Amino acid sequence: MNIIKDFSLQLAFIATLIFTFEIFFVERSERNNHVKIILAVLSGLSILLCMSFPVYVITDTRLDTRIVPLLWGTLYGGLRTGLFLSALIILYRFYLGGDLGFYTTILTLSFSMPVILFFQKFFTKAKKKKRIQIALILAIHYCLVGLIIGSFIRGFSFKVFQVQFIHIIIIVVIVLFFTSLNETIKEMIRKNQQLQSDAKDAEIAFLRSQIKPHFLYNALNSIAALCIDKPHKAEELTLDLSQYLRSSFDFKQLDSLTTIENELELVKAYINIEKARFGARLRVEYDVDANLDILIPPLILQPLVENAIRHGLMSNLRGGTVKISVKKEEDAVVSFTVEDNGCGMSGKKRDEILKSDVKKKGIGLWNISQRIQLQYGKSIRIESAEGIGTKVIFDIPARAIKQIGG
C-alpha cells in the first residue's frame, strides 16, 4: 500500500535524526543551551524531510508526519524551539506553494501551538508516565485540529477522512514509541549517574575511614610519649585533641565538606601535638591568602602535613621546616601546597607511593590523591629530590559557604 510506504519513509527520516540525538546528546540535554540548539536543528531537518516527501491523497491534499518532530522538539526544547519549528513549517509550506494547504497549515498551527506550549510546562515537570500521556493527547489534538480545519476549507471527503484516520493512528504510534524511548533512555541515564555517584561517595567514605584511625593512631602515640616526662602537657594535649575531635569529625554537615578555616585549625591542633613531642626540631610556616569560608573535603590537608613531618623531617635528627600554603588563584581555584626541606624521595619511590595498595605504607599521599581524583577529576602533584625535600601541590574549585539571611 503506497500510503504505508510513504509514511514509512517519513518515519525513517524521523528515526534517523531522533536516534542521532538520543545516542550523542540526550545525556547532556538538561540545562544545556547548546544541546537545545542541536535539538532544534535536528527537529527542523526532520520536519523539512517529512514535508518534502508527503503522502498525496488527492491532487491538492498532502499528509505528512511533521507533528512528530514538531511535538518532540517543542516538548523537550521549550518555547523558543517550538516557535522556531512553527516558523520553519510556515515558511517551507509557503515555499512549496501558497495553496489551500498553506492556509490549513497556518490555521492548524495557530490553534494547536498555544495548547502545546501551554502543556509543555507541565510536561517538563511531569514524570515518565504522565509525559507520555501528555505527548499522546497533544498529538491527537493537533491531528484533529488539522482534520477539522481541512474539512472546513476543502469540504468533507470520505476518502480523505479514511486516510486521515490512518494518519492519526500512525502519528499516535510514532509519538508513543519515540516519547517512551526518550523517557526510558533518560531514566536509565539518571539511574546510572546515581549509581556512579553512590559508588564514588562510598569509595570516598572508605578512604576517609582509613585516614581517621591513621591520624588518631599517630596523635595518641605522640600524647603517650609525653605522659611520663610531661604529664601536665599530655593532659593539655589530650583536651585539645578531644576538642578537635568534637568539632572536626562531623562529616554530615555541608555535604561532607568543611571550610579551609576548620581544616587549618585541625592542622594546627595536630602540629601542636607533634611539637610537644619533637620540640625545636619541628618548625612550621603558614602562607594563607584565600577566603577561609571556601569549602574543601575534610582531612585533605592534615594528612599531607603529617606525611611531611613523619617521613620528610623526623627521619633527620636536625628536623626541619614545613611550609603550608593556601592561595586563591585565577579561575576560581584554590591552590594548596605542603612543602618540607626533609629527606626527599626518588622518582621511583614517588611513583610507587601514588600507585600504592591501600594495605601498604604511604597511605597518606595515595589516599589524598585518590580522594581528589574522585571528587575533582585531578590528582596531586609531587615535586621531590633526595636530600632536598618534597613539595605536594593540588588545586580544587573555590566554593564558599552560602550565607543565610540578610
JSON list of N, CA and C in Angstrom, two decimals, residues 4-61:
[
{"chain": "A", "resi": 4, "resn": "ILE", "atom": "N", "xyz": [1.19, 3.50, 3.26]},
{"chain": "A", "resi": 4, "resn": "ILE", "atom": "CA", "xyz": [2.03, 2.95, 4.32]},
{"chain": "A", "resi": 4, "resn": "ILE", "atom": "C", "xyz": [3.50, 3.11, 3.96]},
{"chain": "A", "resi": 5, "resn": "LYS", "atom": "N", "xyz": [3.85, 2.87, 2.69]},
{"chain": "A", "resi": 5, "resn": "LYS", "atom": "CA", "xyz": [5.24, 3.01, 2.26]},
{"chain": "A", "resi": 5, "resn": "LYS", "atom": "C", "xyz": [5.72, 4.46, 2.40]},
{"chain": "A", "resi": 6, "resn": "ASP", "atom": "N", "xyz": [4.86, 5.40, 2.01]},
{"chain": "A", "resi": 6, "resn": "ASP", "atom": "CA", "xyz": [5.25, 6.82, 2.10]},
{"chain": "A", "resi": 6, "resn": "ASP", "atom": "C", "xyz": [5.41, 7.26, 3.55]},
{"chain": "A", "resi": 7, "resn": "PHE", "atom": "N", "xyz": [4.50, 6.81, 4.41]},
{"chain": "A", "resi": 7, "resn": "PHE", "atom": "CA", "xyz": [4.62, 7.14, 5.83]},
{"chain": "A", "resi": 7, "resn": "PHE", "atom": "C", "xyz": [5.86, 6.47, 6.43]},
{"chain": "A", "resi": 8, "resn": "SER", "atom": "N", "xyz": [6.18, 5.26, 5.95]},
{"chain": "A", "resi": 8, "resn": "SER", "atom": "CA", "xyz": [7.37, 4.55, 6.45]},
{"chain": "A", "resi": 8, "resn": "SER", "atom": "C", "xyz": [8.64, 5.32, 6.09]},
{"chain": "A", "resi": 9, "resn": "LEU", "atom": "N", "xyz": [8.67, 5.92, 4.90]},
{"chain": "A", "resi": 9, "resn": "LEU", "atom": "CA", "xyz": [9.82, 6.73, 4.51]},
{"chain": "A", "resi": 9, "resn": "LEU", "atom": "C", "xyz": [9.99, 7.92, 5.44]},
{"chain": "A", "resi": 10, "resn": "GLN", "atom": "N", "xyz": [8.88, 8.59, 5.76]},
{"chain": "A", "resi": 10, "resn": "GLN", "atom": "CA", "xyz": [8.95, 9.72, 6.70]},
{"chain": "A", "resi": 10, "resn": "GLN", "atom": "C", "xyz": [9.40, 9.26, 8.08]},
{"chain": "A", "resi": 11, "resn": "LEU", "atom": "N", "xyz": [8.91, 8.09, 8.48]},
{"chain": "A", "resi": 11, "resn": "LEU", "atom": "CA", "xyz": [9.30, 7.54, 9.78]},
{"chain": "A", "resi": 11, "resn": "LEU", "atom": "C", "xyz": [10.81, 7.27, 9.81]},
{"chain": "A", "resi": 12, "resn": "ALA", "atom": "N", "xyz": [11.36, 6.80, 8.69]},
{"chain": "A", "resi": 12, "resn": "ALA", "atom": "CA", "xyz": [12.80, 6.54, 8.63]},
{"chain": "A", "resi": 12, "resn": "ALA", "atom": "C", "xyz": [13.60, 7.83, 8.82]},
{"chain": "A", "resi": 13, "resn": "PHE", "atom": "N", "xyz": [13.12, 8.92, 8.22]},
{"chain": "A", "resi": 13, "resn": "PHE", "atom": "CA", "xyz": [13.79, 10.21, 8.40]},
{"chain": "A", "resi": 13, "resn": "PHE", "atom": "C", "xyz": [13.77, 10.62, 9.87]},
{"chain": "A", "resi": 14, "resn": "ILE", "atom": "N", "xyz": [12.58, 10.52, 10.47]},
{"chain": "A", "resi": 14, "resn": "ILE", "atom": "CA", "xyz": [12.42, 10.92, 11.88]},
{"chain": "A", "resi": 14, "resn": "ILE", "atom": "C", "xyz": [13.30, 10.06, 12.77]},
{"chain": "A", "resi": 15, "resn": "ALA", "atom": "N", "xyz": [13.27, 8.74, 12.55]},
{"chain": "A", "resi": 15, "resn": "ALA", "atom": "CA", "xyz": [14.02, 7.82, 13.40]},
{"chain": "A", "resi": 15, "resn": "ALA", "atom": "C", "xyz": [15.51, 8.09, 13.33]},
{"chain": "A", "resi": 16, "resn": "THR", "atom": "N", "xyz": [16.02, 8.34, 12.13]},
{"chain": "A", "resi": 16, "resn": "THR", "atom": "CA", "xyz": [17.46, 8.58, 11.96]},
{"chain": "A", "resi": 16, "resn": "THR", "atom": "C", "xyz": [17.92, 9.79, 12.76]},
{"chain": "A", "resi": 17, "resn": "LEU", "atom": "N", "xyz": [17.17, 10.88, 12.67]},
{"chain": "A", "resi": 17, "resn": "LEU", "atom": "CA", "xyz": [17.57, 12.11, 13.35]},
{"chain": "A", "resi": 17, "resn": "LEU", "atom": "C", "xyz": [17.34, 12.04, 14.85]},
{"chain": "A", "resi": 18, "resn": "ILE", "atom": "N", "xyz": [16.23, 11.43, 15.25]},
{"chain": "A", "resi": 18, "resn": "ILE", "atom": "CA", "xyz": [15.96, 11.31, 16.68]},
{"chain": "A", "resi": 18, "resn": "ILE", "atom": "C", "xyz": [16.96, 10.38, 17.34]},
{"chain": "A", "resi": 19, "resn": "PHE", "atom": "N", "xyz": [17.29, 9.26, 16.70]},
{"chain": "A", "resi": 19, "resn": "PHE", "atom": "CA", "xyz": [18.28, 8.34, 17.26]},
{"chain": "A", "resi": 19, "resn": "PHE", "atom": "C", "xyz": [19.65, 9.00, 17.34]},
{"chain": "A", "resi": 20, "resn": "THR", "atom": "N", "xyz": [19.96, 9.86, 16.40]},
{"chain": "A", "resi": 20, "resn": "THR", "atom": "CA", "xyz": [21.21, 10.62, 16.46]},
{"chain": "A", "resi": 20, "resn": "THR", "atom": "C", "xyz": [21.27, 11.45, 17.74]},
{"chain": "A", "resi": 21, "resn": "PHE", "atom": "N", "xyz": [20.17, 12.10, 18.05]},
{"chain": "A", "resi": 21, "resn": "PHE", "atom": "CA", "xyz": [20.11, 12.91, 19.27]},
{"chain": "A", "resi": 21, "resn": "PHE", "atom": "C", "xyz": [20.17, 12.02, 20.51]},
{"chain": "A", "resi": 22, "resn": "GLU", "atom": "N", "xyz": [19.42, 10.91, 20.50]},
{"chain": "A", "resi": 22, "resn": "GLU", "atom": "CA", "xyz": [19.37, 10.02, 21.65]},
{"chain": "A", "resi": 22, "resn": "GLU", "atom": "C", "xyz": [20.75, 9.47, 21.99]},
{"chain": "A", "resi": 23, "resn": "ILE", "atom": "N", "xyz": [21.49, 9.11, 20.95]},
{"chain": "A", "resi": 23, "resn": "ILE", "atom": "CA", "xyz": [22.78, 8.45, 21.16]},
{"chain": "A", "resi": 23, "resn": "ILE", "atom": "C", "xyz": [23.85, 9.44, 21.62]},
{"chain": "A", "resi": 24, "resn": "PHE", "atom": "N", "xyz": [23.88, 10.62, 21.02]},
{"chain": "A", "resi": 24, "resn": "PHE", "atom": "CA", "xyz": [25.01, 11.52, 21.24]},
{"chain": "A", "resi": 24, "resn": "PHE", "atom": "C", "xyz": [24.74, 12.68, 22.19]},
{"chain": "A", "resi": 25, "resn": "PHE", "atom": "N", "xyz": [23.46, 13.05, 22.36]},
{"chain": "A", "resi": 25, "resn": "PHE", "atom": "CA", "xyz": [23.20, 14.31, 23.07]},
{"chain": "A", "resi": 25, "resn": "PHE", "atom": "C", "xyz": [22.22, 14.24, 24.23]},
{"chain": "A", "resi": 26, "resn": "VAL", "atom": "N", "xyz": [21.41, 13.18, 24.33]},
{"chain": "A", "resi": 26, "resn": "VAL", "atom": "CA", "xyz": [20.34, 13.20, 25.33]},
{"chain": "A", "resi": 26, "resn": "VAL", "atom": "C", "xyz": [20.88, 13.27, 26.75]},
{"chain": "A", "resi": 27, "resn": "GLU", "atom": "N", "xyz": [22.07, 12.71, 27.00]},
{"chain": "A", "resi": 27, "resn": "GLU", "atom": "CA", "xyz": [22.64, 12.73, 28.35]},
{"chain": "A", "resi": 27, "resn": "GLU", "atom": "C", "xyz": [22.97, 14.13, 28.81]},
{"chain": "A", "resi": 28, "resn": "ARG", "atom": "N", "xyz": [23.23, 15.05, 27.85]},
{"chain": "A", "resi": 28, "resn": "ARG", "atom": "CA", "xyz": [23.59, 16.43, 28.19]},
{"chain": "A", "resi": 28, "resn": "ARG", "atom": "C", "xyz": [22.46, 17.41, 27.89]},
{"chain": "A", "resi": 29, "resn": "SER", "atom": "N", "xyz": [21.26, 16.87, 27.64]},
{"chain": "A", "resi": 29, "resn": "SER", "atom": "CA", "xyz": [20.17, 17.73, 27.15]},
{"chain": "A", "resi": 29, "resn": "SER", "atom": "C", "xyz": [19.61, 18.66, 28.20]},
{"chain": "A", "resi": 30, "resn": "GLU", "atom": "N", "xyz": [19.65, 18.26, 29.48]},
{"chain": "A", "resi": 30, "resn": "GLU", "atom": "CA", "xyz": [19.05, 19.08, 30.53]},
{"chain": "A", "resi": 30, "resn": "GLU", "atom": "C", "xyz": [19.97, 20.25, 30.87]},
{"chain": "A", "resi": 31, "resn": "ARG", "atom": "N", "xyz": [19.41, 21.46, 30.86]},
{"chain": "A", "resi": 31, "resn": "ARG", "atom": "CA", "xyz": [20.11, 22.68, 31.25]},
{"chain": "A", "resi": 31, "resn": "ARG", "atom": "C", "xyz": [21.34, 22.94, 30.38]},
{"chain": "A", "resi": 32, "resn": "ASN", "atom": "N", "xyz": [21.22, 22.65, 29.10]},
{"chain": "A", "resi": 32, "resn": "ASN", "atom": "CA", "xyz": [22.34, 22.89, 28.20]},
{"chain": "A", "resi": 32, "resn": "ASN", "atom": "C", "xyz": [21.81, 23.53, 26.94]},
{"chain": "A", "resi": 33, "resn": "ASN", "atom": "N", "xyz": [22.06, 24.83, 26.78]},
{"chain": "A", "resi": 33, "resn": "ASN", "atom": "CA", "xyz": [21.51, 25.58, 25.65]},
{"chain": "A", "resi": 33, "resn": "ASN", "atom": "C", "xyz": [22.06, 25.10, 24.31]},
{"chain": "A", "resi": 34, "resn": "HIS", "atom": "N", "xyz": [23.33, 24.69, 24.30]},
{"chain": "A", "resi": 34, "resn": "HIS", "atom": "CA", "xyz": [23.93, 24.22, 23.05]},
{"chain": "A", "resi": 34, "resn": "HIS", "atom": "C", "xyz": [23.23, 22.95, 22.56]},
{"chain": "A", "resi": 35, "resn": "VAL", "atom": "N", "xyz": [22.90, 22.07, 23.46]},
{"chain": "A", "resi": 35, "resn": "VAL", "atom": "CA", "xyz": [22.21, 20.84, 23.08]},
{"chain": "A", "resi": 35, "resn": "VAL", "atom": "C", "xyz": [20.80, 21.16, 22.60]},
{"chain": "A", "resi": 36, "resn": "LYS", "atom": "N", "xyz": [20.17, 22.17, 23.18]},
{"chain": "A", "resi": 36, "resn": "LYS", "atom": "CA", "xyz": [18.83, 22.57, 22.73]},
{"chain": "A", "resi": 36, "resn": "LYS", "atom": "C", "xyz": [18.88, 23.12, 21.30]},
{"chain": "A", "resi": 37, "resn": "ILE", "atom": "N", "xyz": [19.96, 23.78, 20.96]},
{"chain": "A", "resi": 37, "resn": "ILE", "atom": "CA", "xyz": [20.12, 24.26, 19.59]},
{"chain": "A", "resi": 37, "resn": "ILE", "atom": "C", "xyz": [20.24, 23.07, 18.63]},
{"chain": "A", "resi": 38, "resn": "ILE", "atom": "N", "xyz": [21.01, 22.08, 19.04]},
{"chain": "A", "resi": 38, "resn": "ILE", "atom": "CA", "xyz": [21.15, 20.87, 18.23]},
{"chain": "A", "resi": 38, "resn": "ILE", "atom": "C", "xyz": [19.80, 20.17, 18.08]},
{"chain": "A", "resi": 39, "resn": "LEU", "atom": "N", "xyz": [19.04, 20.13, 19.18]},
{"chain": "A", "resi": 39, "resn": "LEU", "atom": "CA", "xyz": [17.70, 19.54, 19.14]},
{"chain": "A", "resi": 39, "resn": "LEU", "atom": "C", "xyz": [16.82, 20.27, 18.14]},
{"chain": "A", "resi": 40, "resn": "ALA", "atom": "N", "xyz": [16.88, 21.60, 18.15]},
{"chain": "A", "resi": 40, "resn": "ALA", "atom": "CA", "xyz": [16.07, 22.41, 17.23]},
{"chain": "A", "resi": 40, "resn": "ALA", "atom": "C", "xyz": [16.48, 22.15, 15.78]},
{"chain": "A", "resi": 41, "resn": "VAL", "atom": "N", "xyz": [17.78, 22.05, 15.54]},
{"chain": "A", "resi": 41, "resn": "VAL", "atom": "CA", "xyz": [18.27, 21.82, 14.17]},
{"chain": "A", "resi": 41, "resn": "VAL", "atom": "C", "xyz": [17.84, 20.45, 13.66]},
{"chain": "A", "resi": 42, "resn": "LEU", "atom": "N", "xyz": [18.02, 19.42, 14.50]},
{"chain": "A", "resi": 42, "resn": "LEU", "atom": "CA", "xyz": [17.63, 18.06, 14.09]},
{"chain": "A", "resi": 42, "resn": "LEU", "atom": "C", "xyz": [16.13, 17.95, 13.88]},
{"chain": "A", "resi": 43, "resn": "SER", "atom": "N", "xyz": [15.36, 18.58, 14.77]},
{"chain": "A", "resi": 43, "resn": "SER", "atom": "CA", "xyz": [13.90, 18.56, 14.62]},
{"chain": "A", "resi": 43, "resn": "SER", "atom": "C", "xyz": [13.49, 19.29, 13.35]},
{"chain": "A", "resi": 44, "resn": "GLY", "atom": "N", "xyz": [14.12, 20.44, 13.10]},
{"chain": "A", "resi": 44, "resn": "GLY", "atom": "CA", "xyz": [13.81, 21.20, 11.89]},
{"chain": "A", "resi": 44, "resn": "GLY", "atom": "C", "xyz": [14.15, 20.44, 10.63]},
{"chain": "A", "resi": 45, "resn": "LEU", "atom": "N", "xyz": [15.29, 19.77, 10.62]},
{"chain": "A", "resi": 45, "resn": "LEU", "atom": "CA", "xyz": [15.68, 18.97, 9.46]},
{"chain": "A", "resi": 45, "resn": "LEU", "atom": "C", "xyz": [14.71, 17.82, 9.23]},
{"chain": "A", "resi": 46, "resn": "SER", "atom": "N", "xyz": [14.29, 17.20, 10.32]},
{"chain": "A", "resi": 46, "resn": "SER", "atom": "CA", "xyz": [13.30, 16.12, 10.22]},
{"chain": "A", "resi": 46, "resn": "SER", "atom": "C", "xyz": [11.98, 16.62, 9.65]},
{"chain": "A", "resi": 47, "resn": "ILE", "atom": "N", "xyz": [11.55, 17.80, 10.08]},
{"chain": "A", "resi": 47, "resn": "ILE", "atom": "CA", "xyz": [10.31, 18.41, 9.55]},
{"chain": "A", "resi": 47, "resn": "ILE", "atom": "C", "xyz": [10.42, 18.66, 8.05]},
{"chain": "A", "resi": 48, "resn": "LEU", "atom": "N", "xyz": [11.54, 19.22, 7.63]},
{"chain": "A", "resi": 48, "resn": "LEU", "atom": "CA", "xyz": [11.74, 19.52, 6.21]},
{"chain": "A", "resi": 48, "resn": "LEU", "atom": "C", "xyz": [11.71, 18.25, 5.36]},
{"chain": "A", "resi": 49, "resn": "LEU", "atom": "N", "xyz": [12.33, 17.18, 5.85]},
{"chain": "A", "resi": 49, "resn": "LEU", "atom": "CA", "xyz": [12.33, 15.92, 5.11]},
{"chain": "A", "resi": 49, "resn": "LEU", "atom": "C", "xyz": [10.93, 15.32, 5.03]},
{"chain": "A", "resi": 50, "resn": "CYS", "atom": "N", "xyz": [10.20, 15.37, 6.14]},
{"chain": "A", "resi": 50, "resn": "CYS", "atom": "CA", "xyz": [8.84, 14.84, 6.15]},
{"chain": "A", "resi": 50, "resn": "CYS", "atom": "C", "xyz": [7.95, 15.61, 5.17]},
{"chain": "A", "resi": 51, "resn": "MET", "atom": "N", "xyz": [8.08, 16.93, 5.17]},
{"chain": "A", "resi": 51, "resn": "MET", "atom": "CA", "xyz": [7.25, 17.76, 4.29]},
{"chain": "A", "resi": 51, "resn": "MET", "atom": "C", "xyz": [7.67, 17.64, 2.82]},
{"chain": "A", "resi": 52, "resn": "SER", "atom": "N", "xyz": [8.91, 17.24, 2.58]},
{"chain": "A", "resi": 52, "resn": "SER", "atom": "CA", "xyz": [9.40, 17.10, 1.21]},
{"chain": "A", "resi": 52, "resn": "SER", "atom": "C", "xyz": [8.95, 15.80, 0.55]},
{"chain": "A", "resi": 53, "resn": "PHE", "atom": "N", "xyz": [8.55, 14.83, 1.37]},
{"chain": "A", "resi": 53, "resn": "PHE", "atom": "CA", "xyz": [8.09, 13.53, 0.84]},
{"chain": "A", "resi": 53, "resn": "PHE", "atom": "C", "xyz": [6.73, 13.19, 1.44]},
{"chain": "A", "resi": 54, "resn": "PRO", "atom": "N", "xyz": [5.70, 13.95, 1.08]},
{"chain": "A", "resi": 54, "resn": "PRO", "atom": "CA", "xyz": [4.38, 13.76, 1.68]},
{"chain": "A", "resi": 54, "resn": "PRO", "atom": "C", "xyz": [3.62, 12.59, 1.05]},
{"chain": "A", "resi": 55, "resn": "VAL", "atom": "N", "xyz": [2.50, 12.26, 1.69]},
{"chain": "A", "resi": 55, "resn": "VAL", "atom": "CA", "xyz": [1.55, 11.29, 1.15]},
{"chain": "A", "resi": 55, "resn": "VAL", "atom": "C", "xyz": [0.45, 12.08, 0.45]},
{"chain": "A", "resi": 56, "resn": "TYR", "atom": "N", "xyz": [0.22, 11.80, -0.84]},
{"chain": "A", "resi": 56, "resn": "TYR", "atom": "CA", "xyz": [-0.82, 12.51, -1.59]},
{"chain": "A", "resi": 56, "resn": "TYR", "atom": "C", "xyz": [-2.09, 11.66, -1.59]},
{"chain": "A", "resi": 57, "resn": "VAL", "atom": "N", "xyz": [-3.18, 12.25, -1.06]},
{"chain": "A", "resi": 57, "resn": "VAL", "atom": "CA", "xyz": [-4.47, 11.56, -1.03]},
{"chain": "A", "resi": 57, "resn": "VAL", "atom": "C", "xyz": [-5.20, 11.82, -2.33]},
{"chain": "A", "resi": 58, "resn": "ILE", "atom": "N", "xyz": [-5.39, 13.09, -2.62]},
{"chain": "A", "resi": 58, "resn": "ILE", "atom": "CA", "xyz": [-5.88, 13.53, -3.92]},
{"chain": "A", "resi": 58, "resn": "ILE", "atom": "C", "xyz": [-4.92, 14.62, -4.39]},
{"chain": "A", "resi": 59, "resn": "THR", "atom": "N", "xyz": [-5.17, 15.19, -5.52]},
{"chain": "A", "resi": 59, "resn": "THR", "atom": "CA", "xyz": [-4.20, 16.09, -6.16]},
{"chain": "A", "resi": 59, "resn": "THR", "atom": "C", "xyz": [-3.68, 17.18, -5.24]},
{"chain": "A", "resi": 60, "resn": "ASP", "atom": "N", "xyz": [-4.56, 17.85, -4.49]},
{"chain": "A", "resi": 60, "resn": "ASP", "atom": "CA", "xyz": [-4.14, 19.01, -3.68]},
{"chain": "A", "resi": 60, "resn": "ASP", "atom": "C", "xyz": [-4.14, 18.72, -2.18]},
{"chain": "A", "resi": 61, "resn": "THR", "atom": "N", "xyz": [-4.22, 17.47, -1.80]},
{"chain": "A", "resi": 61, "resn": "THR", "atom": "CA", "xyz": [-4.22, 17.12, -0.38]},
{"chain": "A", "resi": 61, "resn": "THR", "atom": "C", "xyz": [-2.99, 16.27, -0.07]}
]
